[in-house]
Coordinates of C-alpha atoms in Angstrom, one line a residue:
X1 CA 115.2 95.5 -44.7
X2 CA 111.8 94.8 -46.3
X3 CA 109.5 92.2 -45.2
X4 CA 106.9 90.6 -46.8
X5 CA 106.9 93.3 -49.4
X6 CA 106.9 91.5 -52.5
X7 CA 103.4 92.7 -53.6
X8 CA 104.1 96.4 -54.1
X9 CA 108.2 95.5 -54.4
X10 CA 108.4 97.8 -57.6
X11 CA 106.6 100.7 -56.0
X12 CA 108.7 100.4 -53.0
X13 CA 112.2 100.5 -55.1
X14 CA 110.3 103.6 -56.9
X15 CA 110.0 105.7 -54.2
X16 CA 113.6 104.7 -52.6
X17 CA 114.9 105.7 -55.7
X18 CA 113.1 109.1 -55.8
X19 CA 114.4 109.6 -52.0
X20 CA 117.8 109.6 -52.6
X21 CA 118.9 105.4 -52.9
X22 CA 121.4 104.7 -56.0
X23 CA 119.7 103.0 -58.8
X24 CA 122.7 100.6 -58.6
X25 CA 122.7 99.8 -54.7
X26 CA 122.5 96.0 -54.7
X27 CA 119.2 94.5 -53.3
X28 CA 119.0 91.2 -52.5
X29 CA 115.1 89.1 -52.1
X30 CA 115.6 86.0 -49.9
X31 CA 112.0 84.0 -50.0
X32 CA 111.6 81.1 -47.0
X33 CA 114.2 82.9 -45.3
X34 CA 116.3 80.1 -42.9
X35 CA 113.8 77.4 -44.3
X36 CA 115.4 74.6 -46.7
X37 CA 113.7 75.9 -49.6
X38 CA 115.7 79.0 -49.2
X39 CA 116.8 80.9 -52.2
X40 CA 118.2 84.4 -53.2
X41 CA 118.0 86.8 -55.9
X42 CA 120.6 89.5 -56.3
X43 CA 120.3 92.3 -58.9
X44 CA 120.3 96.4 -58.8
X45 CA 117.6 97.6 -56.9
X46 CA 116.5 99.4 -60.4
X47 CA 116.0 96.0 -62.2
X48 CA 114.6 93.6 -58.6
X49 CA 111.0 93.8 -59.4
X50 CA 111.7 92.4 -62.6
X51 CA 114.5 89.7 -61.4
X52 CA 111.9 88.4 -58.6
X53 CA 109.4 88.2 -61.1
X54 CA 111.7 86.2 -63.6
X55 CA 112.5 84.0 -60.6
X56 CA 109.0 83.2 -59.8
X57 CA 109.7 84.4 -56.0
X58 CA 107.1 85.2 -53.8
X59 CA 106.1 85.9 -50.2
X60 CA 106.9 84.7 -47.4
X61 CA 110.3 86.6 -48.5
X62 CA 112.9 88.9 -47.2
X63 CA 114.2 92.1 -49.3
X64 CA 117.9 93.7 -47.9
X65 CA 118.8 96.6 -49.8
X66 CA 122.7 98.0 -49.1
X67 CA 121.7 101.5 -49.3
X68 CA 125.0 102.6 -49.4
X69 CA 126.6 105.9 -50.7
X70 CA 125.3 109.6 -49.7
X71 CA 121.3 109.8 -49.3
X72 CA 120.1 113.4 -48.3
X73 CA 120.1 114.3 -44.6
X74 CA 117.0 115.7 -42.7
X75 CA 117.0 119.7 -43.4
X76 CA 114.5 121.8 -40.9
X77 CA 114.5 125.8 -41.8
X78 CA 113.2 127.7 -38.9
X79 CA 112.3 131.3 -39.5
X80 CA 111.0 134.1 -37.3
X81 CA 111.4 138.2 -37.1
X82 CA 114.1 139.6 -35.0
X83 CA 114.2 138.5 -31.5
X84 CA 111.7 135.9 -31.9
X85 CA 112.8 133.2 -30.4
X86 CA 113.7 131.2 -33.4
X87 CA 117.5 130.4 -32.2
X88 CA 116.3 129.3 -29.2
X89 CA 113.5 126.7 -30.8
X90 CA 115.9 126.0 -32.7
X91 CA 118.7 124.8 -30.1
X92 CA 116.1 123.1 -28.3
X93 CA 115.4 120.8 -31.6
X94 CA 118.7 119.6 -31.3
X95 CA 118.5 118.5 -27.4
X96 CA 119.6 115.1 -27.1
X97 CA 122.0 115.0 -30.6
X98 CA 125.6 113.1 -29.2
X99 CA 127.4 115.4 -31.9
X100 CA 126.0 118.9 -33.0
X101 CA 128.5 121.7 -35.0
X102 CA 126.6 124.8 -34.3
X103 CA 128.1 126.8 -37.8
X104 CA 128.0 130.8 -36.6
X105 CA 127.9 133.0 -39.6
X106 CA 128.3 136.6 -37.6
X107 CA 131.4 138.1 -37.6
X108 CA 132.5 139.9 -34.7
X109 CA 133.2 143.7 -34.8
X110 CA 135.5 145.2 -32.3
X111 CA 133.9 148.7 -32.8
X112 CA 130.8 147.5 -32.0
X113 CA 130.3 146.5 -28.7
X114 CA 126.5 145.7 -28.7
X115 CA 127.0 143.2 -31.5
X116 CA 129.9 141.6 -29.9
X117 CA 127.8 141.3 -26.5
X118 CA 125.5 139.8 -28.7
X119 CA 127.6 136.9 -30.2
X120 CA 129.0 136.1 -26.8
X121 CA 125.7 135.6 -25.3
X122 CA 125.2 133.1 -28.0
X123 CA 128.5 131.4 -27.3
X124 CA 127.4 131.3 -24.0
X125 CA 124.2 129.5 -24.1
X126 CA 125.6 126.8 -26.2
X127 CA 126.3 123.0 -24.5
X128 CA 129.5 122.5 -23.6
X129 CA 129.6 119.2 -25.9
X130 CA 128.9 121.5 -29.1
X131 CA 131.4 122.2 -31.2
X132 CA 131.3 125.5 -32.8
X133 CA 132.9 126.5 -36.1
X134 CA 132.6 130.3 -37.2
X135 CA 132.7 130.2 -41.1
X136 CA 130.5 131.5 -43.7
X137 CA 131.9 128.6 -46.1
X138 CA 128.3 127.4 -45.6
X139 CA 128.6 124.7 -49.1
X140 CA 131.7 123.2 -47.6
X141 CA 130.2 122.7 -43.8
X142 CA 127.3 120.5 -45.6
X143 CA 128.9 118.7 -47.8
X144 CA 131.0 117.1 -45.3
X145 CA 130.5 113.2 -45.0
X146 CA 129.9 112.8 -41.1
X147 CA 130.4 115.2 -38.0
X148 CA 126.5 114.5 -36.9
X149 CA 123.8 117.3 -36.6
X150 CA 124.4 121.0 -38.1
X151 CA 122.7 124.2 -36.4
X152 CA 123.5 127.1 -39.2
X153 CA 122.4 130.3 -37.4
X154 CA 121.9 132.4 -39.1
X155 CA 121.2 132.4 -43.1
X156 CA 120.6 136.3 -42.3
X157 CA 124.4 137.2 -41.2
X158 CA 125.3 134.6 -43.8
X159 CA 123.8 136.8 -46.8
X160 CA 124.8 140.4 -45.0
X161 CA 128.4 139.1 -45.2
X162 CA 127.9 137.3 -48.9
X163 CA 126.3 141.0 -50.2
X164 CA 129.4 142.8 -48.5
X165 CA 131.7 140.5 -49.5
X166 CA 130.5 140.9 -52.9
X167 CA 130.1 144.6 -52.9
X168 CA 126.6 145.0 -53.2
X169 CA 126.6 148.1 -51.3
X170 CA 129.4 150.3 -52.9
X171 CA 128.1 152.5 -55.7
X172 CA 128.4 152.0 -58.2
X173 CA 128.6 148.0 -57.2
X174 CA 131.5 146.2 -59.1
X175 CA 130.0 144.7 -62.4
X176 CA 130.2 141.4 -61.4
X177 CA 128.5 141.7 -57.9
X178 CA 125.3 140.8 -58.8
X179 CA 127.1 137.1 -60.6
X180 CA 128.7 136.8 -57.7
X181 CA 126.0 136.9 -55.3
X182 CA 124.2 134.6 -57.6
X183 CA 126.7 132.0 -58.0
X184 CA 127.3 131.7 -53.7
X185 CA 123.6 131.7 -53.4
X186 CA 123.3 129.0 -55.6
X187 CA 126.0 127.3 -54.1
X188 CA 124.5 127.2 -50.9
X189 CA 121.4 126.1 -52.1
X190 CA 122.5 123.0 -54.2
X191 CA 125.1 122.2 -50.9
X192 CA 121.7 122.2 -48.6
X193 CA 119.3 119.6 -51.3
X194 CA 122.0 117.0 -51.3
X195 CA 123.4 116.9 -47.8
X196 CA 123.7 113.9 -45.9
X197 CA 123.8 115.6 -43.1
X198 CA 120.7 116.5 -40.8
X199 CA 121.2 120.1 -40.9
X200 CA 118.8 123.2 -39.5
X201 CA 118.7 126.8 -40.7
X202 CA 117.8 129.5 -38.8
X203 CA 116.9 132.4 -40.7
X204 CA 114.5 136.0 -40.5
X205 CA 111.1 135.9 -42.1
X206 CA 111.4 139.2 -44.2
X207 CA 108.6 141.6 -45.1
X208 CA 105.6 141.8 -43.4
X209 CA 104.1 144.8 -45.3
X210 CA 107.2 146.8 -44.4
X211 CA 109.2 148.8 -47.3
X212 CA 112.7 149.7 -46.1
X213 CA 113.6 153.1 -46.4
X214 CA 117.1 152.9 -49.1
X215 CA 117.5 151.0 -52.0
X216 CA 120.0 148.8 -50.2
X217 CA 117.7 147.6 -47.5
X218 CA 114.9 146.7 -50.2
X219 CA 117.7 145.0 -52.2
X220 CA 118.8 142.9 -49.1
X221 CA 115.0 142.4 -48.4
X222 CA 114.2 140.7 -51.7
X223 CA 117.4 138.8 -51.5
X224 CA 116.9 137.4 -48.1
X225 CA 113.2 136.9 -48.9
X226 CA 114.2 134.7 -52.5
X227 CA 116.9 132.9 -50.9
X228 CA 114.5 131.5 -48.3
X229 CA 111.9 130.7 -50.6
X230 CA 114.7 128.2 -52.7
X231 CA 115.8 126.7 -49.0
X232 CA 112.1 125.9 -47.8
X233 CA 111.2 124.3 -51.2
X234 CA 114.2 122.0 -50.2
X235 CA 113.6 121.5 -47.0
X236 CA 112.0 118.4 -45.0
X237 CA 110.6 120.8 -42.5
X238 CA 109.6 124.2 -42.1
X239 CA 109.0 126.2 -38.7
X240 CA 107.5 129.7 -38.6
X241 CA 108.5 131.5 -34.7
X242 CA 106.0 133.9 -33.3
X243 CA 106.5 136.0 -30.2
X244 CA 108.2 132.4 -28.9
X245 CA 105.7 130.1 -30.0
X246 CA 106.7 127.4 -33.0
X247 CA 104.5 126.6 -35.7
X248 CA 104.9 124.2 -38.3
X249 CA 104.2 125.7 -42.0
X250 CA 105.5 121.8 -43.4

Protein backbone atom coordinates (compact mmCIF):
# COMPACT_ATOMS: atom_id res chain seq x y z
CA UNK A 1 0.00 0.00 0.00
CA UNK A 2 1.37 3.28 -1.38
CA UNK A 3 0.24 6.64 -0.26
CA UNK A 4 0.49 9.69 -1.69
CA UNK A 5 3.02 8.38 -4.09
CA UNK A 6 1.80 9.41 -7.29
CA UNK A 7 4.81 11.73 -8.02
CA UNK A 8 7.65 9.20 -8.25
CA UNK A 9 4.78 6.23 -9.00
CA UNK A 10 6.92 4.94 -12.08
CA UNK A 11 10.20 4.90 -10.09
CA UNK A 12 8.47 3.15 -7.26
CA UNK A 13 6.93 0.23 -9.64
CA UNK A 14 10.75 0.22 -11.03
CA UNK A 15 12.39 -0.64 -8.14
CA UNK A 16 9.52 -3.31 -6.92
CA UNK A 17 10.04 -4.81 -10.09
CA UNK A 18 13.87 -5.01 -9.77
CA UNK A 19 13.12 -6.55 -6.05
CA UNK A 20 11.50 -9.40 -6.97
CA UNK A 21 7.33 -8.12 -7.71
CA UNK A 22 5.77 -9.75 -11.05
CA UNK A 23 5.58 -7.39 -13.83
CA UNK A 24 1.99 -8.65 -14.07
CA UNK A 25 0.85 -8.26 -10.22
CA UNK A 26 -2.27 -6.13 -10.47
CA UNK A 27 -1.98 -2.64 -8.96
CA UNK A 28 -4.76 -0.74 -8.37
CA UNK A 29 -4.51 3.71 -7.85
CA UNK A 30 -7.62 4.87 -5.91
CA UNK A 31 -7.46 8.99 -5.88
CA UNK A 32 -10.03 10.70 -3.07
CA UNK A 33 -10.10 7.51 -1.52
CA UNK A 34 -13.81 7.13 0.49
CA UNK A 35 -14.62 10.70 -0.86
CA UNK A 36 -17.57 10.94 -3.60
CA UNK A 37 -15.22 11.80 -6.30
CA UNK A 38 -13.71 8.44 -5.77
CA UNK A 39 -12.33 6.55 -8.71
CA UNK A 40 -10.00 3.64 -9.56
CA UNK A 41 -7.54 2.53 -12.08
CA UNK A 42 -6.57 -1.01 -12.47
CA UNK A 43 -3.75 -2.20 -14.75
CA UNK A 44 -0.31 -4.38 -14.36
CA UNK A 45 1.88 -2.77 -12.16
CA UNK A 46 4.43 -2.68 -15.39
CA UNK A 47 2.00 -0.44 -17.40
CA UNK A 48 0.26 1.98 -13.85
CA UNK A 49 2.42 4.99 -14.37
CA UNK A 50 1.24 5.18 -17.67
CA UNK A 51 -2.61 4.17 -16.94
CA UNK A 52 -2.71 6.96 -14.09
CA UNK A 53 -1.27 9.35 -16.35
CA UNK A 54 -3.92 8.52 -19.17
CA UNK A 55 -6.48 8.89 -16.49
CA UNK A 56 -5.47 12.22 -15.45
CA UNK A 57 -5.21 10.87 -11.61
CA UNK A 58 -3.37 12.62 -9.16
CA UNK A 59 -2.74 12.94 -5.45
CA UNK A 60 -4.48 12.89 -2.81
CA UNK A 61 -4.52 8.95 -4.09
CA UNK A 62 -4.02 5.53 -2.77
CA UNK A 63 -1.81 2.78 -4.70
CA UNK A 64 -2.56 -1.21 -3.59
CA UNK A 65 -0.35 -3.48 -5.27
CA UNK A 66 -1.27 -7.55 -4.85
CA UNK A 67 2.24 -8.57 -4.66
CA UNK A 68 1.38 -11.93 -4.98
CA UNK A 69 3.53 -15.04 -6.11
CA UNK A 70 7.22 -15.92 -4.68
CA UNK A 71 9.38 -12.58 -3.96
CA UNK A 72 12.97 -13.54 -2.63
CA UNK A 73 13.35 -14.14 1.20
CA UNK A 74 15.96 -12.26 3.43
CA UNK A 75 19.35 -14.36 3.07
CA UNK A 76 22.15 -13.49 5.95
CA UNK A 77 25.66 -15.55 5.37
CA UNK A 78 27.67 -15.53 8.51
CA UNK A 79 31.19 -16.62 8.22
CA UNK A 80 34.02 -17.11 10.82
CA UNK A 81 37.20 -19.66 11.30
CA UNK A 82 36.75 -22.68 13.18
CA UNK A 83 35.36 -22.37 16.59
CA UNK A 84 34.50 -18.83 16.20
CA UNK A 85 31.50 -18.36 17.38
CA UNK A 86 29.66 -17.95 14.13
CA UNK A 87 26.92 -20.80 14.98
CA UNK A 88 26.28 -19.34 17.98
CA UNK A 89 25.68 -15.50 16.38
CA UNK A 90 24.04 -17.14 14.30
CA UNK A 91 21.28 -19.00 16.53
CA UNK A 92 21.01 -15.86 18.39
CA UNK A 93 19.84 -14.00 14.99
CA UNK A 94 17.03 -16.17 14.90
CA UNK A 95 15.78 -15.50 18.69
CA UNK A 96 12.29 -14.70 18.69
CA UNK A 97 11.31 -16.59 14.98
CA UNK A 98 7.75 -18.64 15.88
CA UNK A 99 9.02 -21.33 13.19
CA UNK A 100 12.77 -21.95 12.56
CA UNK A 101 14.11 -25.49 10.57
CA UNK A 102 17.58 -25.55 11.67
CA UNK A 103 18.92 -27.77 8.18
CA UNK A 104 22.29 -29.81 9.68
CA UNK A 105 24.50 -30.83 6.92
CA UNK A 106 27.05 -33.11 9.19
CA UNK A 107 26.79 -36.50 9.05
CA UNK A 108 27.39 -38.49 11.94
CA UNK A 109 30.22 -41.14 12.07
CA UNK A 110 30.03 -43.90 14.52
CA UNK A 111 33.81 -44.42 14.34
CA UNK A 112 34.40 -41.16 15.40
CA UNK A 113 33.40 -40.32 18.59
CA UNK A 114 34.68 -36.69 18.90
CA UNK A 115 32.69 -35.69 15.82
CA UNK A 116 29.64 -37.35 17.05
CA UNK A 117 30.06 -35.54 20.58
CA UNK A 118 30.23 -32.72 18.54
CA UNK A 119 26.86 -32.88 16.56
CA UNK A 120 25.02 -33.78 19.82
CA UNK A 121 26.18 -30.79 21.49
CA UNK A 122 24.69 -28.88 18.64
CA UNK A 123 21.44 -30.88 18.96
CA UNK A 124 21.53 -29.94 22.37
CA UNK A 125 21.71 -26.29 22.31
CA UNK A 126 18.94 -26.04 19.91
CA UNK A 127 15.12 -24.64 21.31
CA UNK A 128 12.95 -27.15 21.87
CA UNK A 129 10.44 -25.37 19.29
CA UNK A 130 13.04 -25.84 16.35
CA UNK A 131 12.60 -28.30 14.07
CA UNK A 132 15.61 -29.96 12.75
CA UNK A 133 15.96 -31.66 9.49
CA UNK A 134 19.47 -33.45 8.68
CA UNK A 135 19.76 -33.35 4.81
CA UNK A 136 22.34 -32.07 2.49
CA UNK A 137 19.45 -31.62 -0.20
CA UNK A 138 20.20 -27.93 0.46
CA UNK A 139 18.12 -26.67 -3.23
CA UNK A 140 15.14 -28.59 -2.12
CA UNK A 141 15.00 -27.16 1.71
CA UNK A 142 14.88 -23.44 0.04
CA UNK A 143 12.79 -23.78 -2.39
CA UNK A 144 10.07 -24.83 -0.31
CA UNK A 145 6.98 -22.37 -0.24
CA UNK A 146 6.57 -21.74 3.68
CA UNK A 147 7.98 -23.51 6.88
CA UNK A 148 9.30 -19.89 8.26
CA UNK A 149 12.99 -19.06 8.98
CA UNK A 150 16.01 -21.50 7.75
CA UNK A 151 19.38 -21.77 9.83
CA UNK A 152 21.77 -23.93 7.24
CA UNK A 153 24.85 -24.76 9.41
CA UNK A 154 27.02 -25.40 7.85
CA UNK A 155 27.83 -24.69 3.96
CA UNK A 156 31.40 -26.22 5.13
CA UNK A 157 30.08 -29.96 5.96
CA UNK A 158 27.67 -29.32 3.06
CA UNK A 159 30.64 -29.04 0.42
CA UNK A 160 32.95 -31.87 2.43
CA UNK A 161 29.99 -34.20 1.83
CA UNK A 162 29.21 -32.77 -2.01
CA UNK A 163 33.22 -33.32 -2.84
CA UNK A 164 32.96 -36.98 -1.25
CA UNK A 165 29.97 -37.66 -2.63
CA UNK A 166 31.25 -36.76 -5.91
CA UNK A 167 34.60 -38.35 -5.56
CA UNK A 168 36.86 -35.56 -5.52
CA UNK A 169 39.20 -37.28 -3.43
CA UNK A 170 39.83 -40.75 -5.01
CA UNK A 171 42.69 -40.75 -7.50
CA UNK A 172 42.38 -40.60 -10.11
CA UNK A 173 38.74 -38.77 -9.44
CA UNK A 174 35.93 -40.15 -11.71
CA UNK A 175 35.88 -38.00 -14.98
CA UNK A 176 32.87 -36.48 -14.26
CA UNK A 177 33.57 -35.32 -10.66
CA UNK A 178 34.59 -32.08 -11.34
CA UNK A 179 30.78 -31.57 -13.57
CA UNK A 180 29.35 -32.90 -10.79
CA UNK A 181 30.59 -30.70 -8.18
CA UNK A 182 29.75 -27.93 -10.56
CA UNK A 183 26.32 -28.60 -11.38
CA UNK A 184 25.26 -29.08 -7.09
CA UNK A 185 27.13 -26.02 -6.56
CA UNK A 186 25.29 -24.20 -8.88
CA UNK A 187 22.26 -25.68 -7.79
CA UNK A 188 22.63 -24.49 -4.47
CA UNK A 189 23.43 -21.18 -5.44
CA UNK A 190 20.54 -20.42 -7.94
CA UNK A 191 18.11 -22.36 -4.88
CA UNK A 192 19.59 -19.50 -2.32
CA UNK A 193 19.02 -16.03 -5.04
CA UNK A 194 15.36 -16.89 -5.42
CA UNK A 195 14.15 -18.19 -2.08
CA UNK A 196 11.28 -16.94 -0.49
CA UNK A 197 12.30 -17.93 2.43
CA UNK A 198 14.45 -15.95 5.05
CA UNK A 199 17.27 -18.20 5.22
CA UNK A 200 20.97 -17.95 7.00
CA UNK A 201 24.20 -19.69 6.14
CA UNK A 202 26.71 -20.43 8.33
CA UNK A 203 29.86 -21.16 6.78
CA UNK A 204 34.14 -20.96 7.44
CA UNK A 205 35.99 -18.00 6.15
CA UNK A 206 38.88 -19.89 4.28
CA UNK A 207 42.47 -18.77 3.86
CA UNK A 208 44.03 -16.40 5.84
CA UNK A 209 47.53 -16.61 4.22
CA UNK A 210 47.49 -20.34 5.03
CA UNK A 211 48.43 -23.05 2.19
CA UNK A 212 47.30 -26.52 3.10
CA UNK A 213 49.69 -29.09 2.96
CA UNK A 214 48.02 -31.82 -0.02
CA UNK A 215 46.57 -31.08 -3.05
CA UNK A 216 43.19 -32.10 -1.68
CA UNK A 217 43.09 -29.62 1.08
CA UNK A 218 44.04 -26.63 -1.43
CA UNK A 219 41.38 -28.08 -3.74
CA UNK A 220 38.63 -27.99 -0.93
CA UNK A 221 40.14 -24.57 0.09
CA UNK A 222 39.51 -22.88 -3.28
CA UNK A 223 36.17 -24.56 -3.55
CA UNK A 224 34.93 -23.55 -0.20
CA UNK A 225 36.52 -20.04 -0.76
CA UNK A 226 34.52 -19.66 -4.57
CA UNK A 227 31.48 -21.02 -3.33
CA UNK A 228 31.20 -18.40 -0.69
CA UNK A 229 32.15 -15.59 -2.80
CA UNK A 230 28.76 -16.63 -5.30
CA UNK A 231 26.51 -16.91 -1.87
CA UNK A 232 27.67 -13.42 -0.45
CA UNK A 233 27.11 -11.65 -3.79
CA UNK A 234 23.50 -13.03 -3.31
CA UNK A 235 23.12 -12.33 -0.11
CA UNK A 236 21.09 -9.39 1.79
CA UNK A 237 23.53 -9.55 4.61
CA UNK A 238 26.91 -10.58 5.39
CA UNK A 239 28.52 -11.22 8.91
CA UNK A 240 32.26 -11.78 9.48
CA UNK A 241 32.81 -13.65 13.35
CA UNK A 242 35.98 -12.88 15.12
CA UNK A 243 37.11 -14.50 18.33
CA UNK A 244 33.07 -14.06 19.19
CA UNK A 245 32.54 -10.78 18.13
CA UNK A 246 30.09 -10.12 14.90
CA UNK A 247 30.87 -7.69 12.30
CA UNK A 248 28.93 -6.65 9.50
CA UNK A 249 30.99 -6.74 6.02
CA UNK A 250 27.21 -5.74 4.18
Amino acid sequence: VILMGMRHLPAIAGRLIREGVAAGATATCIPDASLPAQRAVQARLEDLAAGVTAGGLANPAVVVIDAGGRRPGRRILVLGGSASGKSGYAERLLAGEPAVTYVATARGNRDDLEWATRIEAHRRRRPASWTTVETTDLPKILGQDDGGALLIDSITTWLAQLMDDCGCWADPPPSDAGQRLDDAIGALVGAWSVTSLPAIAVTDEVGSGIVPPSGSGRAFRDALGRLNQRLAAAADEIWLVTAGIPRRLR
